C-alpha positions as CSV (number, residue, x, y, z in Angstrom):
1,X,0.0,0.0,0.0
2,X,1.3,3.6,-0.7
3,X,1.2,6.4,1.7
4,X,-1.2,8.0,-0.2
5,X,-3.5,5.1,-0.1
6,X,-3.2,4.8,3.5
7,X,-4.1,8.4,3.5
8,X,-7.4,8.1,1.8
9,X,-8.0,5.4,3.6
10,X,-7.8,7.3,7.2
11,X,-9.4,10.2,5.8
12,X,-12.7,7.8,4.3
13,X,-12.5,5.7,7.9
14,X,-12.5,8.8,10.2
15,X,-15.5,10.5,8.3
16,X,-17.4,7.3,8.4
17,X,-16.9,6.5,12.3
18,X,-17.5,10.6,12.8
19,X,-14.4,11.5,14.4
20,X,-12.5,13.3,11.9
21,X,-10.4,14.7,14.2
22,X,-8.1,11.9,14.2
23,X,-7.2,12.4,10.5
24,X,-6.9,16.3,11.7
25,X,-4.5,15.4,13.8
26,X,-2.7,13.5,12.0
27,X,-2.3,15.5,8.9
28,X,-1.4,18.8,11.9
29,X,1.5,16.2,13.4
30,X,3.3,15.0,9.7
31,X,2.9,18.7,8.9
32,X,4.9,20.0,12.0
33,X,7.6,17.7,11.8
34,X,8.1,18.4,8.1
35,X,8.4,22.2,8.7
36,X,10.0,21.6,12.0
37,X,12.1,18.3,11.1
38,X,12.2,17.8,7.5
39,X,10.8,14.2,7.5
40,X,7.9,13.3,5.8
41,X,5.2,10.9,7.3
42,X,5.4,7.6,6.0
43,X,2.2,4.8,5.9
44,X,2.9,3.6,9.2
45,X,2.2,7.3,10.3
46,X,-1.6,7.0,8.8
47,X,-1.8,3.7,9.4
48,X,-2.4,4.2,13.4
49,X,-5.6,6.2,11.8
50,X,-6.8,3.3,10.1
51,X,-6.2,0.8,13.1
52,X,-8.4,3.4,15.1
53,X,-10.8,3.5,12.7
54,X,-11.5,-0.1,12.2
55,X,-12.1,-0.7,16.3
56,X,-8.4,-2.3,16.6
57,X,-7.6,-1.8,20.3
58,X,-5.0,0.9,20.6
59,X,-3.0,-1.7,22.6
60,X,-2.1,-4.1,19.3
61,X,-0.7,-1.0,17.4
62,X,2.7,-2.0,17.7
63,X,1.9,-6.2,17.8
64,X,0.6,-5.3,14.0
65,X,3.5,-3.5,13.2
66,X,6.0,-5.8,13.8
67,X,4.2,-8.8,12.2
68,X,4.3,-6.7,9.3
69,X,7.8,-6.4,8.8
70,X,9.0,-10.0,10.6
71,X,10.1,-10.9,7.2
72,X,11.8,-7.7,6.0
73,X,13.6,-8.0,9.8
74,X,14.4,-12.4,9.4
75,X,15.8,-11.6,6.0
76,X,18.6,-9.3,7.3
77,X,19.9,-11.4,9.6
78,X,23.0,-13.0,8.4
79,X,23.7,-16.0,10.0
């Protein structure tokens, strides 16, 4: 998924469950640390949007992301 799939995404979610301010915030956070920082937010950024916005308990956020990338992480491990 792109980033700016994963925005759209977040963006369609939060309108649908009626708490756009999540997307708000988000889009007011990768903002501020691109003037303030220079980094731009990447999918995991919007993803925590998305989780929110589907009723995933705020608690398996980072379980989710690091099943996501066990493979990326087992295939730089040189043994």
């Amino acid at each position: 998924i792109k980033l700016i799939d994963t925005v759209r995404m977040a963006i369609r979610l939060s309108s649908r469950i009626g708490e756009p301010k999540w997307i708000r915030m988000s889009e007011r956070i990768a903002k501020l640390v691109r003037e303030r920082k220079g980094l731009n937010a990447n999918v995991d950024f919007y993803s925590a949007t998305v989780y929110y916005s589907i009723g995933i308990p705020t608690r398996l956020f980072t379980a989710i992301f690091s099943i996501a990338r066990c493979s990326g992480w087992t295939v730089s491990i040189s043994l």
